[in-house]
C-alpha cells in the first residue's frame, strides 16, 4: 500500500486539508467497514465484497436527523432512499454502501438496526427512510452468490468510528475497480475559513470508486512520467458513490448546490459520466439536528448567505476533496485476486513519480 497521494507529493487544489484528511474530520462523522474476502461453497465462487457505513453523528439519527440532499450525475444506479431525501431534505439513517446485489440485504440489516434502536417506528410514529448506495463488483466478486447479509450491515454500523477511515480495498470497496486498476474507498477533506468573523468549516468526502477505463485516466495531471502500462480492464457498469459531509450551516437547497461541484472533481480525474455508470452524490451537514418529535410549529435554523464569498470556498472544497478522495482510493488499494482468479492490479503512483 502506497499511502495517500498527498504523502507521495501529489497536491490537489489550494485549500488546506483537515487533520486526518478524511471525512471524519467533520466532527461527529463515523465510518465502519465489513470486508468479505473468502471462497464460497457455491460452484467455486468467491466473495470479494463488503459493506461500508457512514454515520452523520454518534447519536440516534432517526430521532435527530440531519439536513441532506442528493444529486445524480448519471442515473445508472440502484440506490434506496434518495427520493425522500430530496423531498424532505433530511437523512435519518446511516448511509450504507455495498455491491449492487447487496442492496436488499444491507437495507434489511440497517432497518433491523434502526428498529431495534427505535421501538416507536411503525407503531406510534411513521416508517423510516434508509439510504443505501451501490457499485457493481462482479469482475472480482461472485455477485450472484449474494454473500453480503443483513448481519454484515449491522456489524459495519457497530464498527463505525471517528478514526481515520480505512481506504482502498476495504468494506464496500473490496471488489471495486477504478480506471481499470484497483479502486474502492477513498477519502479526503478541506477546511474553509473567513477572518471576519473568524469562522472555519470542514468539508469531508468519501468515495466508492468503480468507474472508467485506463485510457480515461488523466494520470499525466498527477505524475511526472507515465511508465506504467495501460490496463485493459474496465468495470462492468462502473459507478461511483460520493458522500460529502460538512459542518457548514446550509439548507438542503444550498447543500445541493455544493454537492453538484463534486462532479467537477470527478471530471478532473478523467471521468465523463459514462452511459452505464451510476454517478451519485449524497451530502449532509451536521450543523443542524432536526428532532423527529417536537410540539413546535416553527423551526429556526441558521444558514449561510448565498452571496457570501465563503460559498465559493465550499464549492472549491467539494471539487478538491472529491478529486483527491478518488486518487486516494487508487493509491490506498492493493492488488486483489477475486473470483476465477481474476486479478486487478494496484496503480503504482510511486513507480510513476520516481521515474
mmCIF file of N, CA, C and O in Angstrom, residues 30-108:
data_model
loop_
_atom_site.group_PDB
_atom_site.id
_atom_site.type_symbol
_atom_site.label_atom_id
_atom_site.label_comp_id
_atom_site.label_asym_id
_atom_site.label_seq_id
_atom_site.Cartn_x
_atom_site.Cartn_y
_atom_site.Cartn_z
ATOM 1 N N UNK A 30 -18.751 9.231 11.561
ATOM 2 C CA UNK A 30 -18.074 7.961 11.810
ATOM 3 C C UNK A 30 -18.194 7.061 10.580
ATOM 4 O O UNK A 30 -19.175 7.126 9.845
ATOM 5 N N UNK A 31 -17.182 6.204 10.403
ATOM 6 C CA UNK A 31 -17.145 5.284 9.260
ATOM 7 C C UNK A 31 -16.793 3.896 9.767
ATOM 8 O O UNK A 31 -15.894 3.727 10.597
ATOM 9 N N UNK A 32 -17.503 2.883 9.249
ATOM 10 C CA UNK A 32 -17.209 1.491 9.597
ATOM 11 C C UNK A 32 -17.244 0.605 8.367
ATOM 12 O O UNK A 32 -17.973 0.880 7.411
ATOM 13 N N UNK A 33 -16.450 -0.460 8.377
ATOM 14 C CA UNK A 33 -16.374 -1.387 7.238
ATOM 15 C C UNK A 33 -16.516 -2.826 7.703
ATOM 16 O O UNK A 33 -16.065 -3.187 8.793
ATOM 17 N N UNK A 34 -17.098 -3.639 6.855
ATOM 18 C CA UNK A 34 -17.003 -5.094 6.938
ATOM 19 C C UNK A 34 -16.558 -5.584 5.570
ATOM 20 O O UNK A 34 -17.161 -5.233 4.549
ATOM 21 N N UNK A 35 -15.494 -6.391 5.545
ATOM 22 C CA UNK A 35 -14.909 -6.857 4.294
ATOM 23 C C UNK A 35 -15.050 -8.361 4.181
ATOM 24 O O UNK A 35 -14.749 -9.099 5.131
ATOM 25 N N UNK A 36 -15.505 -8.821 3.008
ATOM 26 C CA UNK A 36 -15.597 -10.250 2.725
ATOM 27 C C UNK A 36 -14.532 -10.611 1.691
ATOM 28 O O UNK A 36 -14.506 -10.039 0.598
ATOM 29 N N UNK A 37 -13.673 -11.550 2.038
ATOM 30 C CA UNK A 37 -12.575 -11.974 1.158
ATOM 31 C C UNK A 37 -12.325 -13.450 1.413
ATOM 32 O O UNK A 37 -11.433 -13.821 2.171
ATOM 33 N N UNK A 38 -13.163 -14.315 0.762
ATOM 34 C CA UNK A 38 -13.106 -15.732 1.089
ATOM 35 C C UNK A 38 -13.781 -16.560 -0.005
ATOM 36 O O UNK A 38 -14.689 -16.081 -0.697
ATOM 37 N N UNK A 39 -13.348 -17.829 -0.164
ATOM 38 C CA UNK A 39 -14.012 -18.724 -1.121
ATOM 39 C C UNK A 39 -15.438 -19.021 -0.670
ATOM 40 O O UNK A 39 -15.746 -19.005 0.529
ATOM 41 N N UNK A 40 -16.306 -19.298 -1.640
ATOM 42 C CA UNK A 40 -17.676 -19.680 -1.364
ATOM 43 C C UNK A 40 -17.891 -21.121 -1.790
ATOM 44 O O UNK A 40 -17.228 -21.617 -2.704
ATOM 45 N N UNK A 41 -18.829 -21.783 -1.157
ATOM 46 C CA UNK A 41 -19.109 -23.179 -1.482
ATOM 47 C C UNK A 41 -19.831 -23.325 -2.812
ATOM 48 O O UNK A 41 -19.857 -24.409 -3.400
ATOM 49 N N UNK A 42 -20.414 -22.258 -3.289
ATOM 50 C CA UNK A 42 -21.266 -22.329 -4.472
ATOM 51 C C UNK A 42 -20.429 -22.357 -5.752
ATOM 52 O O UNK A 42 -19.997 -21.329 -6.263
ATOM 53 N N UNK A 43 -20.163 -23.579 -6.238
ATOM 54 C CA UNK A 43 -19.520 -23.775 -7.541
ATOM 55 C C UNK A 43 -18.201 -23.004 -7.667
ATOM 56 O O UNK A 43 -17.905 -22.404 -8.699
ATOM 57 N N UNK A 44 -17.415 -23.014 -6.610
ATOM 58 C CA UNK A 44 -16.110 -22.381 -6.667
ATOM 59 C C UNK A 44 -16.148 -20.871 -6.691
ATOM 60 O O UNK A 44 -15.192 -20.231 -7.129
ATOM 61 N N UNK A 45 -17.231 -20.294 -6.226
ATOM 62 C CA UNK A 45 -17.353 -18.840 -6.205
ATOM 63 C C UNK A 45 -16.448 -18.206 -5.167
ATOM 64 O O UNK A 45 -15.806 -18.884 -4.347
ATOM 65 N N UNK A 46 -16.384 -16.868 -5.210
ATOM 66 C CA UNK A 46 -15.506 -16.152 -4.295
ATOM 67 C C UNK A 46 -16.177 -14.842 -3.879
ATOM 68 O O UNK A 46 -16.679 -14.092 -4.722
ATOM 69 N N UNK A 47 -16.172 -14.609 -2.563
ATOM 70 C CA UNK A 47 -16.704 -13.359 -2.025
ATOM 71 C C UNK A 47 -15.585 -12.334 -1.941
ATOM 72 O O UNK A 47 -14.626 -12.519 -1.180
ATOM 73 N N UNK A 48 -15.691 -11.301 -2.755
ATOM 74 C CA UNK A 48 -14.707 -10.218 -2.760
ATOM 75 C C UNK A 48 -15.518 -8.927 -2.740
ATOM 76 O O UNK A 48 -15.673 -8.244 -3.758
ATOM 77 N N UNK A 49 -16.051 -8.599 -1.587
ATOM 78 C CA UNK A 49 -17.037 -7.524 -1.492
ATOM 79 C C UNK A 49 -17.123 -7.055 -0.048
ATOM 80 O O UNK A 49 -16.275 -7.389 0.771
ATOM 81 N N UNK A 50 -18.151 -6.288 0.290
ATOM 82 C CA UNK A 50 -18.289 -5.832 1.663
ATOM 83 C C UNK A 50 -19.331 -4.741 1.834
ATOM 84 O O UNK A 50 -20.143 -4.483 0.941
ATOM 85 N N UNK A 51 -19.283 -4.126 3.000
ATOM 86 C CA UNK A 51 -20.234 -3.085 3.384
ATOM 87 C C UNK A 51 -19.475 -1.950 4.050
ATOM 88 O O UNK A 51 -18.540 -2.194 4.828
ATOM 89 N N UNK A 52 -19.863 -0.734 3.746
ATOM 90 C CA UNK A 52 -19.319 0.456 4.420
ATOM 91 C C UNK A 52 -20.480 1.281 4.966
ATOM 92 O O UNK A 52 -21.479 1.478 4.279
ATOM 93 N N UNK A 53 -20.337 1.737 6.199
ATOM 94 C CA UNK A 53 -21.366 2.549 6.857
ATOM 95 C C UNK A 53 -20.802 3.924 7.178
ATOM 96 O O UNK A 53 -19.686 4.035 7.709
ATOM 97 N N UNK A 54 -21.555 4.963 6.862
ATOM 98 C CA UNK A 54 -21.199 6.344 7.227
ATOM 99 C C UNK A 54 -22.299 6.884 8.116
ATOM 100 O O UNK A 54 -23.463 6.962 7.707
ATOM 101 N N UNK A 55 -21.946 7.238 9.343
ATOM 102 C CA UNK A 55 -22.917 7.745 10.314
ATOM 103 C C UNK A 55 -22.707 9.243 10.491
ATOM 104 O O UNK A 55 -21.598 9.681 10.825
ATOM 105 N N UNK A 56 -23.757 10.051 10.311
ATOM 106 C CA UNK A 56 -23.603 11.514 10.415
ATOM 107 C C UNK A 56 -23.226 12.004 11.802
ATOM 108 O O UNK A 56 -22.589 13.043 11.939
ATOM 109 N N UNK A 57 -23.646 11.288 12.838
ATOM 110 C CA UNK A 57 -23.246 11.655 14.205
ATOM 111 C C UNK A 57 -23.366 10.422 15.087
ATOM 112 O O UNK A 57 -23.830 9.359 14.650
ATOM 113 N N UNK A 58 -22.950 10.552 16.335
ATOM 114 C CA UNK A 58 -22.873 9.396 17.231
ATOM 115 C C UNK A 58 -24.188 9.109 17.932
ATOM 116 O O UNK A 58 -24.283 8.130 18.682
ATOM 117 N N UNK A 59 -25.203 9.926 17.714
ATOM 118 C CA UNK A 59 -26.478 9.724 18.370
ATOM 119 C C UNK A 59 -27.430 8.883 17.540
ATOM 120 O O UNK A 59 -27.036 8.131 16.652
ATOM 121 N N UNK A 60 -28.709 9.033 17.844
ATOM 122 C CA UNK A 60 -29.771 8.328 17.140
ATOM 123 C C UNK A 60 -30.198 9.179 15.942
ATOM 124 O O UNK A 60 -30.873 10.194 16.107
ATOM 125 N N UNK A 61 -29.796 8.780 14.748
ATOM 126 C CA UNK A 61 -30.007 9.617 13.566
ATOM 127 C C UNK A 61 -31.486 9.714 13.203
ATOM 128 O O UNK A 61 -31.910 10.686 12.576
ATOM 129 N N UNK A 62 -32.288 8.732 13.597
ATOM 130 C CA UNK A 62 -33.727 8.833 13.330
ATOM 131 C C UNK A 62 -34.360 9.905 14.212
ATOM 132 O O UNK A 62 -35.181 10.708 13.744
ATOM 133 N N UNK A 63 -33.977 9.936 15.464
ATOM 134 C CA UNK A 63 -34.553 10.925 16.380
ATOM 135 C C UNK A 63 -33.972 12.313 16.173
ATOM 136 O O UNK A 63 -34.645 13.312 16.427
ATOM 137 N N UNK A 64 -32.715 12.374 15.720
ATOM 138 C CA UNK A 64 -32.054 13.647 15.447
ATOM 139 C C UNK A 64 -31.499 13.604 14.025
ATOM 140 O O UNK A 64 -30.360 13.211 13.794
ATOM 141 N N UNK A 65 -32.310 14.014 13.084
ATOM 142 C CA UNK A 65 -31.975 13.932 11.665
ATOM 143 C C UNK A 65 -31.003 15.053 11.284
ATOM 144 O O UNK A 65 -30.829 16.011 12.043
ATOM 145 N N UNK A 66 -30.400 14.924 10.119
ATOM 146 C CA UNK A 66 -29.501 15.969 9.630
ATOM 147 C C UNK A 66 -29.990 16.463 8.272
ATOM 148 O O UNK A 66 -30.581 15.706 7.487
ATOM 149 N N UNK A 67 -29.743 17.725 8.000
ATOM 150 C CA UNK A 67 -30.077 18.310 6.705
ATOM 151 C C UNK A 67 -29.259 17.614 5.620
ATOM 152 O O UNK A 67 -28.054 17.392 5.770
ATOM 153 N N UNK A 68 -29.911 17.277 4.508
ATOM 154 C CA UNK A 68 -29.247 16.453 3.499
ATOM 155 C C UNK A 68 -29.794 16.754 2.117
ATOM 156 O O UNK A 68 -30.803 17.445 1.946
ATOM 157 N N UNK A 69 -29.105 16.203 1.111
ATOM 158 C CA UNK A 69 -29.514 16.325 -0.284
ATOM 159 C C UNK A 69 -28.785 15.253 -1.074
ATOM 160 O O UNK A 69 -27.796 14.666 -0.614
ATOM 161 N N UNK A 70 -29.265 14.975 -2.274
ATOM 162 C CA UNK A 70 -28.539 14.097 -3.187
ATOM 163 C C UNK A 70 -28.613 14.682 -4.585
ATOM 164 O O UNK A 70 -29.480 15.504 -4.892
ATOM 165 N N UNK A 71 -27.676 14.255 -5.406
ATOM 166 C CA UNK A 71 -27.624 14.757 -6.779
ATOM 167 C C UNK A 71 -27.133 13.630 -7.684
ATOM 168 O O UNK A 71 -26.145 12.960 -7.377
ATOM 169 N N UNK A 72 -27.826 13.416 -8.785
ATOM 170 C CA UNK A 72 -27.497 12.342 -9.715
ATOM 171 C C UNK A 72 -26.779 12.924 -10.928
ATOM 172 O O UNK A 72 -27.350 13.705 -11.685
ATOM 173 N N UNK A 73 -25.515 12.552 -11.090
ATOM 174 C CA UNK A 73 -24.754 12.949 -12.271
ATOM 175 C C UNK A 73 -25.118 12.069 -13.456
ATOM 176 O O UNK A 73 -25.302 12.554 -14.565
ATOM 177 N N UNK A 74 -25.188 10.757 -13.218
ATOM 178 C CA UNK A 74 -25.692 9.813 -14.214
ATOM 179 C C UNK A 74 -26.409 8.711 -13.462
ATOM 180 O O UNK A 74 -25.877 8.150 -12.505
ATOM 181 N N UNK A 75 -27.626 8.385 -13.898
ATOM 182 C CA UNK A 75 -28.529 7.615 -13.065
ATOM 183 C C UNK A 75 -28.557 6.118 -13.267
ATOM 184 O O UNK A 75 -29.572 5.490 -12.989
ATOM 185 N N UNK A 76 -27.467 5.517 -13.694
ATOM 186 C CA UNK A 76 -27.427 4.068 -13.882
ATOM 187 C C UNK A 76 -27.060 3.422 -12.545
ATOM 188 O O UNK A 76 -25.990 2.846 -12.377
ATOM 189 N N UNK A 77 -27.964 3.528 -11.555
ATOM 190 C CA UNK A 77 -27.664 3.027 -10.220
ATOM 191 C C UNK A 77 -28.902 2.485 -9.538
ATOM 192 O O UNK A 77 -30.028 2.718 -9.984
ATOM 193 N N UNK A 78 -28.698 1.767 -8.454
ATOM 194 C CA UNK A 78 -29.783 1.106 -7.741
ATOM 195 C C UNK A 78 -29.796 1.514 -6.273
ATOM 196 O O UNK A 78 -29.729 0.691 -5.364
ATOM 197 N N UNK A 79 -29.854 2.787 -6.011
ATOM 198 C CA UNK A 79 -29.857 3.276 -4.644
ATOM 199 C C UNK A 79 -31.251 3.185 -4.032
ATOM 200 O O UNK A 79 -32.260 3.086 -4.729
ATOM 201 N N UNK A 80 -31.299 3.262 -2.705
ATOM 202 C CA UNK A 80 -32.569 3.372 -1.997
ATOM 203 C C UNK A 80 -32.588 4.677 -1.209
ATOM 204 O O UNK A 80 -31.552 5.151 -0.737
ATOM 205 N N UNK A 81 -33.770 5.248 -1.069
ATOM 206 C CA UNK A 81 -33.997 6.347 -0.142
ATOM 207 C C UNK A 81 -33.792 7.743 -0.659
ATOM 208 O O UNK A 81 -34.146 8.711 0.023
ATOM 209 N N UNK A 82 -33.237 7.918 -1.862
ATOM 210 C CA UNK A 82 -32.877 9.265 -2.300
ATOM 211 C C UNK A 82 -34.089 10.110 -2.683
ATOM 212 O O UNK A 82 -34.033 11.344 -2.590
ATOM 213 N N UNK A 83 -35.187 9.495 -3.107
ATOM 214 C CA UNK A 83 -36.391 10.263 -3.438
ATOM 215 C C UNK A 83 -36.873 11.041 -2.218
ATOM 216 O O UNK A 83 -37.151 12.247 -2.285
ATOM 217 N N UNK A 84 -36.926 10.362 -1.075
ATOM 218 C CA UNK A 84 -37.399 11.048 0.134
ATOM 219 C C UNK A 84 -36.368 12.032 0.664
ATOM 220 O O UNK A 84 -36.730 13.087 1.193
ATOM 221 N N UNK A 85 -35.084 11.705 0.528
ATOM 222 C CA UNK A 85 -34.047 12.660 0.952
ATOM 223 C C UNK A 85 -34.240 13.991 0.243
ATOM 224 O O UNK A 85 -34.202 15.064 0.873
ATOM 225 N N UNK A 86 -34.465 13.954 -1.059
ATOM 226 C CA UNK A 86 -34.615 15.197 -1.813
ATOM 227 C C UNK A 86 -35.963 15.863 -1.581
ATOM 228 O O UNK A 86 -36.088 17.080 -1.721
ATOM 229 N N UNK A 87 -36.975 15.093 -1.235
ATOM 230 C CA UNK A 87 -38.290 15.676 -0.968
ATOM 231 C C UNK A 87 -38.319 16.415 0.371
ATOM 232 O O UNK A 87 -38.843 17.527 0.476
ATOM 233 N N UNK A 88 -37.732 15.797 1.413
ATOM 234 C CA UNK A 88 -37.807 16.363 2.759
ATOM 235 C C UNK A 88 -36.531 17.069 3.196
ATOM 236 O O UNK A 88 -36.536 17.818 4.171
ATOM 237 N N UNK A 89 -35.415 16.793 2.503
ATOM 238 C CA UNK A 89 -34.171 17.480 2.821
ATOM 239 C C UNK A 89 -33.499 17.013 4.091
ATOM 240 O O UNK A 89 -32.739 17.763 4.705
ATOM 241 N N UNK A 90 -33.724 15.745 4.479
ATOM 242 C CA UNK A 90 -33.079 15.208 5.681
ATOM 243 C C UNK A 90 -32.646 13.771 5.442
ATOM 244 O O UNK A 90 -33.188 13.065 4.588
ATOM 245 N N UNK A 91 -31.663 13.341 6.226
ATOM 246 C CA UNK A 91 -31.272 11.938 6.325
ATOM 247 C C UNK A 91 -31.528 11.504 7.755
ATOM 248 O O UNK A 91 -31.219 12.237 8.706
ATOM 249 N N UNK A 92 -32.090 10.299 7.925
ATOM 250 C CA UNK A 92 -32.483 9.819 9.255
ATOM 251 C C UNK A 92 -31.953 8.413 9.538
ATOM 252 O O UNK A 92 -32.466 7.726 10.418
ATOM 253 N N UNK A 93 -30.933 7.995 8.798
ATOM 254 C CA UNK A 93 -30.351 6.665 8.999
ATOM 255 C C UNK A 93 -28.883 6.719 8.611
ATOM 256 O O UNK A 93 -28.438 7.671 7.966
ATOM 257 N N UNK A 94 -28.109 5.690 8.971
ATOM 258 C CA UNK A 94 -26.751 5.608 8.423
ATOM 259 C C UNK A 94 -26.798 5.545 6.900
ATOM 260 O O UNK A 94 -27.767 5.049 6.318
ATOM 261 N N UNK A 95 -25.758 6.058 6.259
ATOM 262 C CA UNK A 95 -25.615 5.931 4.807
ATOM 263 C C UNK A 95 -24.773 4.689 4.558
ATOM 264 O O UNK A 95 -23.645 4.573 5.038
ATOM 265 N N UNK A 96 -25.336 3.746 3.801
ATOM 266 C CA UNK A 96 -24.707 2.445 3.619
ATOM 267 C C UNK A 96 -24.262 2.254 2.168
ATOM 268 O O UNK A 96 -24.982 2.636 1.237
ATOM 269 N N UNK A 97 -23.100 1.639 1.983
ATOM 270 C CA UNK A 97 -22.557 1.354 0.659
ATOM 271 C C UNK A 97 -22.250 -0.135 0.554
ATOM 272 O O UNK A 97 -21.756 -0.740 1.508
ATOM 273 N N UNK A 98 -22.496 -0.716 -0.626
ATOM 274 C CA UNK A 98 -22.236 -2.134 -0.837
ATOM 275 C C UNK A 98 -22.214 -2.422 -2.337
ATOM 276 O O UNK A 98 -22.152 -1.493 -3.147
ATOM 277 N N UNK A 99 -22.262 -3.724 -2.699
ATOM 278 C CA UNK A 99 -22.342 -4.069 -4.118
ATOM 279 C C UNK A 99 -23.798 -4.074 -4.581
ATOM 280 O O UNK A 99 -24.730 -4.062 -3.772
ATOM 281 N N UNK A 100 -24.000 -4.117 -5.890
ATOM 282 C CA UNK A 100 -25.333 -3.957 -6.465
ATOM 283 C C UNK A 100 -26.346 -4.936 -5.896
ATOM 284 O O UNK A 100 -27.436 -4.543 -5.478
ATOM 285 N N UNK A 101 -26.006 -6.237 -5.860
ATOM 286 C CA UNK A 101 -26.953 -7.235 -5.386
ATOM 287 C C UNK A 101 -26.989 -7.309 -3.863
ATOM 288 O O UNK A 101 -27.792 -8.055 -3.302
ATOM 289 N N UNK A 102 -26.135 -6.547 -3.183
ATOM 290 C CA UNK A 102 -26.157 -6.499 -1.730
ATOM 291 C C UNK A 102 -27.114 -5.469 -1.161
ATOM 292 O O UNK A 102 -27.342 -5.436 0.044
ATOM 293 N N UNK A 103 -27.706 -4.648 -2.044
ATOM 294 C CA UNK A 103 -28.585 -3.574 -1.563
ATOM 295 C C UNK A 103 -29.753 -4.102 -0.736
ATOM 296 O O UNK A 103 -30.034 -3.571 0.357
ATOM 297 N N UNK A 104 -30.490 -5.143 -1.159
ATOM 298 C CA UNK A 104 -31.608 -5.613 -0.333
ATOM 299 C C UNK A 104 -31.178 -6.083 1.060
ATOM 300 O O UNK A 104 -31.819 -5.752 2.058
ATOM 301 N N UNK A 105 -30.081 -6.858 1.124
ATOM 302 C CA UNK A 105 -29.625 -7.367 2.417
ATOM 303 C C UNK A 105 -29.149 -6.242 3.325
ATOM 304 O O UNK A 105 -29.437 -6.230 4.535
ATOM 305 N N UNK A 106 -28.419 -5.278 2.749
ATOM 306 C CA UNK A 106 -27.928 -4.162 3.557
ATOM 307 C C UNK A 106 -29.089 -3.289 4.025
ATOM 308 O O UNK A 106 -29.104 -2.817 5.169
ATOM 309 N N UNK A 107 -30.068 -3.094 3.165
ATOM 310 C CA UNK A 107 -31.258 -2.352 3.576
ATOM 311 C C UNK A 107 -31.960 -3.073 4.724
ATOM 312 O O UNK A 107 -32.376 -2.444 5.714
ATOM 313 N N UNK A 108 -32.103 -4.390 4.603
ATOM 314 C CA UNK A 108 -32.747 -5.175 5.652
ATOM 315 C C UNK A 108 -31.989 -5.074 6.970
ATOM 316 O O UNK A 108 -32.580 -4.879 8.037
#
